Short mmCIF file of C-alpha atoms and ligand atoms in Angstrom, two decimals:
data_model
loop_
_atom_site.label_atom_id
_atom_site.label_comp_id
_atom_site.label_asym_id
_atom_site.label_seq_id
_atom_site.Cartn_x
_atom_site.Cartn_y
_atom_site.Cartn_z
CA MET A 288 -20.30 47.37 -10.56
CA HIS A 289 -20.86 51.08 -10.05
CA GLU A 290 -18.79 52.63 -7.28
CA ALA A 291 -21.98 53.63 -5.44
CA GLU A 292 -23.14 50.02 -5.36
CA LEU A 293 -19.83 48.93 -3.84
CA LYS A 294 -19.96 51.62 -1.19
CA ASP A 295 -23.61 50.87 -0.49
CA LYS A 296 -22.88 47.21 0.08
CA GLN A 297 -19.91 47.99 2.26
CA TYR A 298 -21.45 50.70 4.46
CA VAL A 299 -25.25 50.97 4.21
CA TRP A 300 -27.87 49.06 6.19
CA HIS A 301 -31.18 49.18 4.31
CA PRO A 302 -34.68 49.42 5.84
CA PHE A 303 -36.86 46.29 5.94
CA THR A 304 -34.07 44.37 4.20
CA GLN A 305 -32.23 41.13 4.94
CA MET A 306 -28.74 42.45 4.27
CA GLN A 307 -27.20 39.03 3.72
CA ASP A 308 -29.49 38.72 0.74
CA TRP A 309 -28.99 42.31 -0.40
CA VAL A 310 -25.20 42.20 -0.59
CA SER A 311 -25.19 38.88 -2.44
CA ARG A 312 -27.21 40.16 -5.42
CA PRO A 313 -26.71 42.84 -8.03
CA GLN A 314 -28.48 46.03 -6.90
CA GLN A 315 -29.70 48.99 -8.82
CA VAL A 316 -28.52 52.51 -8.04
CA ILE A 317 -30.77 55.40 -9.01
CA ALA A 318 -28.84 58.38 -10.26
CA ALA A 319 -31.59 60.68 -11.53
CA ALA A 320 -35.27 60.94 -12.34
CA LYS A 321 -37.65 62.82 -14.58
CA GLY A 322 -41.44 62.83 -14.44
CA ILE A 323 -42.59 59.37 -13.41
CA LYS A 324 -39.35 57.70 -14.57
CA LEU A 325 -36.33 56.75 -12.45
CA ILE A 326 -32.97 56.56 -14.20
CA ASP A 327 -30.24 54.21 -12.97
CA THR A 328 -26.45 54.55 -13.18
CA ASP A 329 -26.44 52.71 -16.53
CA GLY A 330 -28.93 55.20 -17.98
CA ASN A 331 -31.85 52.73 -17.96
CA GLU A 332 -35.27 54.26 -17.32
CA PHE A 333 -37.97 52.71 -15.13
CA PHE A 334 -41.54 53.66 -14.24
CA ASP A 335 -41.79 54.63 -10.57
CA GLY A 336 -44.81 52.36 -10.02
CA VAL A 337 -45.02 52.81 -6.24
CA SER A 338 -44.30 56.55 -6.15
CA SER A 339 -40.97 55.94 -4.38
CA LEU A 340 -42.81 54.16 -1.55
CA TRP A 341 -46.05 56.13 -1.69
CA VAL A 342 -44.63 59.65 -1.45
CA ASN A 343 -44.32 61.09 -4.96
CA ILE A 344 -47.35 62.96 -6.30
CA HIS A 345 -46.60 65.09 -9.36
CA GLY A 346 -43.56 63.20 -10.67
CA HIS A 347 -39.89 63.92 -10.10
CA ARG A 348 -38.18 67.22 -10.87
CA LYS A 349 -41.47 69.03 -11.07
CA ALA A 350 -40.34 72.53 -12.02
CA GLU A 351 -42.61 74.41 -9.60
CA ILE A 352 -41.46 72.38 -6.58
CA ASP A 353 -37.79 72.54 -7.60
CA GLU A 354 -38.07 76.32 -7.93
CA ALA A 355 -39.92 76.78 -4.64
CA ILE A 356 -37.13 74.98 -2.78
CA ILE A 357 -34.44 76.94 -4.58
CA GLU A 358 -36.23 80.20 -3.81
CA GLN A 359 -36.45 79.29 -0.12
CA LEU A 360 -32.75 78.31 -0.13
CA GLY A 361 -32.01 81.91 -1.03
CA LYS A 362 -33.72 83.04 2.18
CA VAL A 363 -33.09 80.48 4.93
CA SER A 364 -32.95 76.67 5.07
CA HIS A 365 -33.75 76.05 8.68
CA THR A 366 -34.55 77.82 11.92
CA THR A 367 -36.07 76.36 15.06
CA MET A 368 -39.79 76.51 15.90
CA LEU A 369 -38.94 76.49 19.62
CA GLY A 370 -39.43 80.14 20.39
CA LEU A 371 -39.50 81.31 16.76
CA ALA A 372 -41.96 81.24 13.88
CA ASN A 373 -41.14 81.02 10.17
CA ILE A 374 -42.93 82.18 7.05
CA PRO A 375 -43.51 78.93 5.06
CA ALA A 376 -44.63 76.96 8.15
CA SER A 377 -47.22 79.64 9.03
CA GLU A 378 -48.53 79.83 5.48
CA LEU A 379 -48.67 76.04 5.11
CA ALA A 380 -50.55 75.61 8.41
CA GLU A 381 -53.28 77.96 7.15
CA GLN A 382 -53.53 76.06 3.87
CA LEU A 383 -53.63 72.62 5.54
CA VAL A 384 -56.45 73.79 7.80
CA GLY A 385 -58.20 75.10 4.68
CA ILE A 386 -58.21 71.74 2.90
CA ALA A 387 -58.62 69.42 5.91
CA PRO A 388 -62.01 68.14 7.08
CA PRO A 389 -63.89 70.86 9.04
CA GLY A 390 -62.93 71.28 12.69
CA LEU A 391 -59.22 70.52 12.31
CA ASN A 392 -57.90 74.01 13.03
CA LYS A 393 -54.46 73.50 14.55
CA VAL A 394 -51.27 72.09 13.05
CA PHE A 395 -48.41 70.46 14.98
CA TYR A 396 -45.40 69.79 12.75
CA SER A 397 -42.92 66.93 12.84
CA ASP A 398 -40.74 65.06 10.36
CA ASP A 399 -42.27 61.80 9.14
CA GLY A 400 -45.32 59.60 9.42
CA SER A 401 -44.13 57.84 12.56
CA THR A 402 -43.54 61.08 14.43
CA ALA A 403 -46.91 62.50 13.30
CA VAL A 404 -48.61 59.43 14.81
CA GLU A 405 -46.40 59.51 17.92
CA VAL A 406 -47.49 63.13 18.45
CA ALA A 407 -51.16 62.20 18.03
CA LEU A 408 -50.91 59.38 20.60
CA LYS A 409 -49.15 61.52 23.20
CA MET A 410 -51.47 64.46 22.56
CA ALA A 411 -54.57 62.29 22.94
CA PHE A 412 -53.20 60.77 26.13
CA GLN A 413 -52.37 64.13 27.70
CA TYR A 414 -55.68 65.65 26.59
CA TRP A 415 -57.68 63.36 28.88
CA GLN A 416 -55.32 64.05 31.78
CA HIS A 417 -56.15 67.76 31.43
CA LEU A 418 -59.84 66.99 31.17
CA GLY A 419 -59.83 65.25 34.53
CA LYS A 420 -60.32 61.77 33.09
CA PRO A 421 -56.92 60.30 33.89
CA ASN A 422 -58.15 56.72 33.45
CA LYS A 423 -58.50 57.19 29.72
CA GLN A 424 -55.07 55.83 28.83
CA LYS A 425 -55.62 53.02 26.33
CA PHE A 426 -55.79 53.04 22.55
CA ILE A 427 -57.91 50.98 20.21
CA SER A 428 -56.26 49.98 16.95
CA LEU A 429 -56.96 47.58 14.14
CA GLU A 430 -55.45 44.18 13.59
CA GLN A 431 -52.93 44.41 10.73
CA ALA A 432 -52.55 48.15 11.36
CA TYR A 433 -49.36 49.95 10.48
CA HIS A 434 -48.68 53.40 11.91
CA GLY A 435 -44.89 53.62 11.80
CA ASP A 436 -41.74 52.12 13.27
CA THR A 437 -41.07 54.02 16.49
CA VAL A 438 -41.82 52.23 19.75
CA GLY A 439 -45.10 54.10 20.31
CA THR A 440 -46.37 53.59 16.78
CA VAL A 441 -45.30 49.95 16.75
CA SER A 442 -47.37 49.53 19.94
CA VAL A 443 -50.56 50.41 18.07
CA GLY A 444 -49.44 48.37 15.05
CA GLY A 445 -50.76 44.93 14.31
CA ILE A 446 -48.40 43.31 11.85
CA ASP A 447 -47.06 40.30 13.67
CA LEU A 448 -43.98 39.76 11.50
CA PHE A 449 -42.63 43.28 12.14
CA HIS A 450 -43.84 43.78 15.66
CA ARG A 451 -43.51 40.45 17.47
CA VAL A 452 -39.85 40.82 18.41
CA PHE A 453 -40.45 44.17 20.14
CA LYS A 454 -43.38 43.00 22.24
CA PRO A 455 -41.65 43.39 25.65
CA LEU A 456 -40.98 47.05 24.84
CA LEU A 457 -44.52 47.99 23.84
CA PHE A 458 -47.73 49.19 25.46
CA THR A 459 -50.76 47.08 24.64
CA PRO A 460 -53.69 48.44 22.65
CA VAL A 461 -57.13 46.90 22.39
CA HIS A 462 -57.20 45.34 18.92
CA ILE A 463 -60.33 45.16 16.81
CA PRO A 464 -60.72 43.09 13.62
CA ALA A 465 -59.43 44.50 10.35
CA PRO A 466 -62.51 45.35 8.26
CA SER A 467 -61.32 43.45 5.20
CA CYS A 468 -64.04 41.44 3.46
CA TYR A 469 -61.77 39.11 1.44
CA HIS A 470 -60.05 37.93 4.62
CA CYS A 471 -63.04 38.21 6.94
CA GLN A 472 -63.06 35.74 9.84
CA LEU A 473 -66.29 37.04 11.33
CA ALA A 474 -68.91 36.52 8.67
CA VAL A 475 -69.68 33.80 6.13
CA ASP A 476 -70.96 36.28 3.56
CA PRO A 477 -69.57 39.78 4.09
CA ALA A 478 -72.02 41.11 1.49
CA VAL A 479 -74.95 40.62 3.86
CA CYS A 480 -73.29 40.53 7.29
CA GLY A 481 -74.36 44.05 8.35
CA MET A 482 -70.75 44.85 9.20
CA LYS A 483 -70.04 42.42 12.02
CA CYS A 484 -66.63 44.09 12.39
CA ALA A 485 -68.33 47.33 13.48
CA ALA A 486 -70.47 45.40 15.95
CA VAL A 487 -67.28 44.01 17.51
CA LEU A 488 -66.01 47.57 17.90
CA GLU A 489 -69.17 48.57 19.72
CA GLN A 490 -68.79 45.64 22.14
CA VAL A 491 -65.21 46.73 22.82
CA LEU A 492 -66.34 50.30 23.43
CA VAL A 493 -69.13 49.27 25.78
CA GLU A 494 -66.61 47.31 27.80
CA HIS A 495 -63.57 49.61 27.71
CA HIS A 496 -64.60 53.17 26.83
CA GLU A 497 -63.84 54.59 30.28
CA GLN A 498 -60.22 53.50 29.88
CA VAL A 499 -59.81 54.46 26.22
CA ALA A 500 -58.21 57.72 25.07
CA GLY A 501 -58.49 57.23 21.35
CA LEU A 502 -59.01 54.97 18.38
CA ILE A 503 -56.46 55.12 15.59
CA ILE A 504 -57.31 54.01 12.07
CA GLU A 505 -55.94 54.17 8.54
CA PRO A 506 -59.14 55.42 6.87
CA LEU A 507 -60.46 53.25 3.99
CA VAL A 508 -57.13 51.53 3.25
CA GLN A 509 -54.87 49.60 5.64
CA ALA A 510 -51.91 50.19 3.38
CA ALA A 511 -48.94 48.29 4.79
CA ALA A 512 -51.23 45.36 5.62
CA GLY A 513 -51.39 44.81 1.85
CA MET A 514 -53.94 47.43 0.80
CA LEU A 515 -56.80 45.96 2.84
CA MET A 516 -59.90 48.05 2.18
CA SER A 517 -62.86 48.61 4.46
CA PRO A 518 -66.43 48.24 3.23
CA PRO A 519 -68.36 51.45 2.48
CA GLY A 520 -69.83 52.92 5.64
CA TYR A 521 -67.31 51.37 8.03
CA LEU A 522 -65.35 54.57 8.61
CA ALA A 523 -68.51 56.63 9.17
CA LYS A 524 -69.68 53.99 11.65
CA VAL A 525 -66.35 54.21 13.51
CA ARG A 526 -66.83 57.98 13.75
CA GLU A 527 -70.38 57.55 15.02
CA LEU A 528 -69.31 55.05 17.69
CA THR A 529 -66.22 56.94 18.86
CA ARG A 530 -68.38 60.03 19.31
CA LYS A 531 -71.08 58.09 21.13
CA TYR A 532 -68.56 56.62 23.59
CA ASP A 533 -66.43 59.78 23.97
CA ILE A 534 -63.22 58.50 22.35
CA LEU A 535 -60.90 60.62 20.20
CA LEU A 536 -60.71 59.47 16.58
CA ILE A 537 -57.24 59.65 15.06
CA ALA A 538 -57.28 59.31 11.27
CA ASP A 539 -53.83 58.27 10.06
CA GLU A 540 -53.85 59.66 6.51
CA VAL A 541 -50.08 59.35 6.07
CA ALA A 542 -50.58 56.98 3.12
CA THR A 543 -54.07 57.95 1.96
CA GLY A 544 -53.70 61.74 2.05
CA PHE A 545 -53.08 64.09 -0.87
CA GLY A 546 -55.29 62.60 -3.54
CA ARG A 547 -54.33 58.93 -3.50
CA THR A 548 -57.88 57.71 -2.89
CA GLY A 549 -59.42 60.03 -5.50
CA LYS A 550 -60.23 62.75 -2.98
CA MET A 551 -57.80 64.98 -1.13
CA PHE A 552 -58.26 62.93 2.04
CA ALA A 553 -59.83 59.50 2.55
CA CYS A 554 -62.07 60.86 5.33
CA GLU A 555 -63.94 62.93 2.73
CA HIS A 556 -65.39 59.79 1.11
CA GLU A 557 -67.59 59.30 4.17
CA ALA A 558 -67.78 62.94 5.33
CA VAL A 559 -65.86 62.03 8.48
CA GLN A 560 -64.42 64.72 10.73
CA PRO A 561 -61.77 63.11 12.94
CA ASP A 562 -60.42 64.69 16.12
CA MET A 563 -56.89 64.30 14.85
CA MET A 564 -55.40 63.66 11.45
CA THR A 565 -51.80 62.66 10.70
CA LEU A 566 -50.19 63.62 7.39
CA SER A 567 -46.80 62.98 5.84
CA LYS A 568 -45.70 60.97 2.74
CA GLY A 569 -47.36 63.04 -0.03
CA ILE A 570 -47.32 66.33 1.86
CA THR A 571 -44.22 67.67 0.06
CA GLY A 572 -45.09 65.97 -3.23
CA GLY A 573 -42.53 63.34 -2.29
CA TYR A 574 -39.61 65.73 -2.08
CA MET A 575 -38.64 66.14 1.57
CA PRO A 576 -39.44 64.75 5.00
CA LEU A 577 -42.25 66.67 6.69
CA ALA A 578 -45.27 65.70 8.73
CA ALA A 579 -48.21 67.32 10.46
CA THR A 580 -50.66 66.31 13.16
CA LEU A 581 -53.86 68.32 12.82
CA THR A 582 -56.34 68.65 15.64
CA THR A 583 -59.39 70.55 16.87
CA ASP A 584 -59.74 73.72 18.94
CA GLU A 585 -61.19 71.52 21.65
CA VAL A 586 -58.01 69.48 22.00
CA TYR A 587 -55.76 72.53 21.61
CA ASN A 588 -57.68 74.54 24.21
CA ALA A 589 -57.37 71.76 26.78
CA PHE A 590 -53.61 72.41 26.83
CA LEU A 591 -53.96 76.14 27.57
CA GLY A 592 -53.26 77.59 30.98
CA ASP A 593 -50.75 79.46 33.07
CA TYR A 594 -47.30 77.91 32.49
CA THR A 595 -47.12 76.96 36.16
CA ALA A 596 -50.06 74.58 35.55
CA LYS A 597 -47.64 72.52 33.38
CA LYS A 598 -50.22 71.84 30.70
CA THR A 599 -47.68 72.46 27.94
CA PHE A 600 -47.29 69.77 25.27
CA TYR A 601 -43.64 68.88 25.88
CA HIS A 602 -42.79 67.43 22.48
CA GLY A 603 -40.74 68.65 19.51
CA HIS A 604 -38.03 67.78 17.01
CA SER A 605 -34.93 69.61 15.82
CA TYR A 606 -36.27 70.04 12.27
CA THR A 607 -39.91 70.70 13.16
CA GLY A 608 -41.51 73.00 10.58
CA ASN A 609 -38.43 73.03 8.35
CA PRO A 610 -38.81 75.97 5.91
CA LEU A 611 -37.44 74.12 2.86
CA ALA A 612 -39.86 71.24 3.37
CA CYS A 613 -42.75 73.65 4.01
CA ALA A 614 -41.88 75.53 0.81
CA ALA A 615 -42.02 72.23 -1.10
CA ALA A 616 -45.39 71.46 0.53
CA LEU A 617 -46.77 74.88 -0.44
CA ALA A 618 -45.70 74.30 -4.05
CA ASN A 619 -47.31 70.84 -3.92
CA LEU A 620 -50.65 72.32 -2.80
CA LYS A 621 -50.45 75.08 -5.40
CA ILE A 622 -50.10 72.44 -8.13
CA PHE A 623 -53.16 70.63 -6.75
CA ARG A 624 -55.13 73.86 -7.12
CA GLU A 625 -53.75 75.17 -10.39
CA GLU A 626 -53.70 71.88 -12.28
CA ASN A 627 -57.02 70.74 -10.84
CA ILE A 628 -55.36 67.46 -9.87
CA ILE A 629 -58.26 65.88 -7.97
CA LYS A 630 -60.72 66.48 -10.80
CA GLY A 631 -58.27 65.04 -13.31
CA LEU A 632 -58.03 61.73 -11.42
CA SER A 633 -61.38 60.24 -12.52
CA PRO A 634 -60.33 59.02 -16.00
CA LYS A 635 -57.07 57.65 -14.54
CA ILE A 636 -58.90 55.73 -11.82
CA ALA A 637 -61.34 54.39 -14.41
CA ALA A 638 -58.50 53.31 -16.71
CA ALA A 639 -56.86 51.44 -13.84
CA ALA A 640 -60.18 49.75 -13.04
CA ASP A 641 -60.50 48.56 -16.67
CA SER A 642 -57.06 46.96 -16.67
CA LEU A 643 -57.62 45.49 -13.21
CA ALA A 644 -60.82 43.76 -14.32
CA GLU A 645 -58.65 41.67 -16.67
CA ILE A 646 -56.02 41.03 -14.02
CA ALA A 647 -58.73 39.84 -11.61
CA ASN A 648 -59.50 37.01 -14.02
CA LEU A 649 -55.99 35.56 -13.93
CA GLU A 650 -55.70 32.06 -12.53
CA HIS A 651 -53.50 33.00 -9.59
CA VAL A 652 -55.01 36.35 -8.68
CA GLY A 653 -57.24 35.87 -5.64
CA ASP A 654 -58.34 39.44 -5.06
CA VAL A 655 -57.91 42.83 -6.68
CA ARG A 656 -58.45 45.87 -4.47
CA GLN A 657 -58.58 49.44 -5.71
CA CYS A 658 -59.27 52.73 -3.97
CA GLY A 659 -58.49 55.65 -6.27
CA LEU A 660 -54.92 55.12 -7.43
CA ILE A 661 -54.09 52.72 -4.61
CA VAL A 662 -54.07 49.13 -5.85
CA GLY A 663 -53.34 45.77 -4.24
CA ILE A 664 -53.33 42.57 -6.29
CA GLU A 665 -53.29 39.50 -4.06
CA LEU A 666 -51.78 36.33 -5.47
CA MET A 667 -53.10 32.90 -4.50
CA GLN A 668 -51.69 29.50 -5.30
CA ASP A 669 -55.23 28.09 -5.31
CA LYS A 670 -57.69 30.83 -6.10
CA SER A 671 -60.96 28.96 -5.53
CA ARG A 672 -59.92 27.60 -2.15
CA LYS A 673 -58.00 30.76 -1.15
CA ILE A 674 -54.76 28.91 -0.49
CA PRO A 675 -51.79 31.28 -0.56
CA TYR A 676 -48.37 30.49 -1.97
CA PRO A 677 -45.87 29.28 0.62
CA TRP A 678 -44.30 32.43 2.10
CA GLU A 679 -40.74 31.23 1.36
CA LEU A 680 -41.56 31.08 -2.34
CA ALA A 681 -41.73 34.90 -2.38
CA ALA A 682 -44.21 34.94 -5.27
CA GLY A 683 -44.93 38.65 -4.81
CA ALA A 684 -41.23 39.51 -4.90
CA GLY A 685 -40.89 37.31 -7.98
CA VAL A 686 -43.57 39.28 -9.85
CA CYS A 687 -41.95 42.59 -8.95
CA LEU A 688 -38.51 41.45 -10.05
CA GLN A 689 -39.98 40.24 -13.33
CA ALA A 690 -41.65 43.65 -13.84
CA ARG A 691 -38.25 45.27 -13.57
CA LYS A 692 -37.23 43.44 -16.76
CA TYR A 693 -40.00 45.42 -18.43
CA GLU A 694 -38.85 48.68 -16.86
CA LEU A 695 -41.36 49.02 -14.06
CA ILE A 696 -40.31 49.39 -10.43
CA ILE A 697 -42.89 48.07 -7.99
CA ARG A 698 -42.60 46.49 -4.56
CA PRO A 699 -44.87 43.87 -3.02
CA ILE A 700 -46.13 43.32 0.49
CA GLY A 701 -45.90 39.57 0.92
CA ASP A 702 -47.91 38.20 -2.00
CA VAL A 703 -49.84 41.40 -2.58
CA VAL A 704 -48.45 43.23 -5.60
CA ILE A 705 -48.73 46.94 -4.88
CA PHE A 706 -49.36 49.54 -7.57
CA MET A 707 -49.48 53.16 -6.46
CA PRO A 708 -48.33 55.38 -9.33
CA PRO A 709 -47.71 59.13 -9.04
CA LEU A 710 -50.98 61.04 -9.56
CA SER A 711 -49.35 62.70 -12.57
CA SER A 712 -49.21 59.39 -14.50
CA THR A 713 -51.26 59.62 -17.71
CA VAL A 714 -54.03 57.18 -18.67
CA THR A 715 -51.68 55.63 -21.23
CA GLU A 716 -48.88 55.24 -18.71
CA ILE A 717 -51.25 53.65 -16.19
CA LYS A 718 -52.39 51.15 -18.80
CA THR A 719 -48.80 50.40 -19.81
CA MET A 720 -47.74 49.82 -16.21
CA LEU A 721 -50.71 47.54 -15.50
CA ASP A 722 -50.01 45.61 -18.72
CA ILE A 723 -46.50 44.99 -17.44
CA ILE A 724 -47.89 43.81 -14.10
CA LYS A 725 -50.33 41.45 -15.84
CA ARG A 726 -47.60 39.99 -18.00
CA SER A 727 -45.26 39.60 -15.02
CA ILE A 728 -47.92 37.83 -12.95
CA ASN A 729 -48.63 35.48 -15.84
CA GLU A 730 -44.99 34.64 -16.35
CA VAL A 731 -44.17 34.13 -12.68
CA THR A 732 -47.26 32.11 -11.79
CA ALA A 733 -47.08 29.90 -14.87
CA ALA A 734 -46.95 26.16 -14.17
CA GLY A 735 -43.61 24.93 -12.94
CA TRP A 736 -42.40 28.13 -11.29
CA SER A 737 -40.89 27.25 -7.94
CA GLY A 738 -39.55 30.52 -6.63
CA GLY A 739 -36.38 32.32 -7.55
CA GLY A 740 -34.63 32.03 -4.20
CA LEU A 741 -35.66 35.59 -3.42
CA GLN A 742 -36.30 37.00 0.00
CA PRO A 743 -39.97 37.62 0.70
CA THR A 744 -40.55 41.36 0.66
CA ASP A 745 -42.90 42.47 3.35
CA LEU A 746 -42.86 46.21 3.02
C1 LIG B 147 -45.83 55.01 6.02
C2 LIG B 147 -46.85 55.13 7.08
C3 LIG B 147 -46.52 55.61 8.36
C4 LIG B 147 -45.11 55.89 8.77
O1 LIG B 147 -44.55 56.93 8.04
P1 LIG B 147 -42.94 57.10 7.99
O2 LIG B 147 -42.77 58.38 7.26
O3 LIG B 147 -42.44 55.91 7.23
O4 LIG B 147 -42.47 57.13 9.38
C5 LIG B 147 -47.54 55.80 9.27
N1 LIG B 147 -48.81 55.53 8.95
C6 LIG B 147 -49.17 55.05 7.75
C7 LIG B 147 -50.60 54.79 7.47
C8 LIG B 147 -48.20 54.81 6.77
O5 LIG B 147 -48.54 54.30 5.59
#
């Protein structure tokens, strides 16, 4: 056993992990990486099939990002944004405003997706106080939503397994149905239902809009719910209704931002201009923690006034606007421009779709969902009757462990096998990775398999 594995097992507590299980099994230690491959302490190479949990964009050790960080190191690594500005944070704010949907003109920095959402919630809440509508205090969020792990973001979350235990600590949002056709509880035939889920939202707004500050949504893809995808037009309808009923729309693009869906931001697919947008994960190309909450002049201006009016937004973090992270983010955006990344995605997305059409035909694959290079493959014990595998069987975890034998690292959410490769993956690499997934699903779901005693992996 490598020394690092010993020390890990003795001292480290891992996220979303049953540690009793973790310490009892051999674990892999990553020592290095290159391109879309991770290299472990034995020198074995693996495809990074989930972009190191949805953050990596252009591969690892991308020369331009490495150099940008090194160059910034030669100037200054960190200074506070309380009372001081810095060069990379100013430059990055201008560029983020330049690529964001129109109207988002102001950038509030923080450190990760959870803090970006926390900022949006507090900002939206305070905004209505300043506007003289102090009753607008509630939030609408989607069932199955995931917006982070802090107490505020867990409050607007909707994943029972993660959130149930914290219930007494949380504020209560108004939940609306997740707009996921495969799991729809509202309509018999989602193809012709006229979006009943949007009709439910309108009922909620009619009833509650005077108490509601904002609606928060993961646009197009509810990622941590298992890549649940909304039907075309749903997001635009949400924008229409939130405007009609005077509710702020918060688009949480922490997972979907920076090209994952085939466009820079998911909101672009339906020409939606939210009032706030939260960004993190891909913002630095997957190099460093950084997040941003973008908002409109209208929201920003509501906080202006003489300091004695106490309209200041009293929120900030020690590492807000960190210059090293901002330098990485600037290099990330430069690569998007210079290598025409978004344009280059079409053949990759099409190649994934080709391979997925075959996977969809497998006996134990109930549903295949794809949005750009975000893919969820949902396993079912009985496909025709939509009967899932027993949770304890950990079928999704079984498939992912099998894939590791073929040098692909992926991670499931329950029985949804997630595939979210770096955008820099080539067509050939995408096909190779999906071939491995197909083979692994076949082997694990073959007759007689009864689970490998694994822990179910839920995120
Ligand atoms: C990952 C994620 C978050 C939380 O981001 P962290 O950086 O893990 O705190 C928030 N919203 C969405 C949609 C996410 O996918």
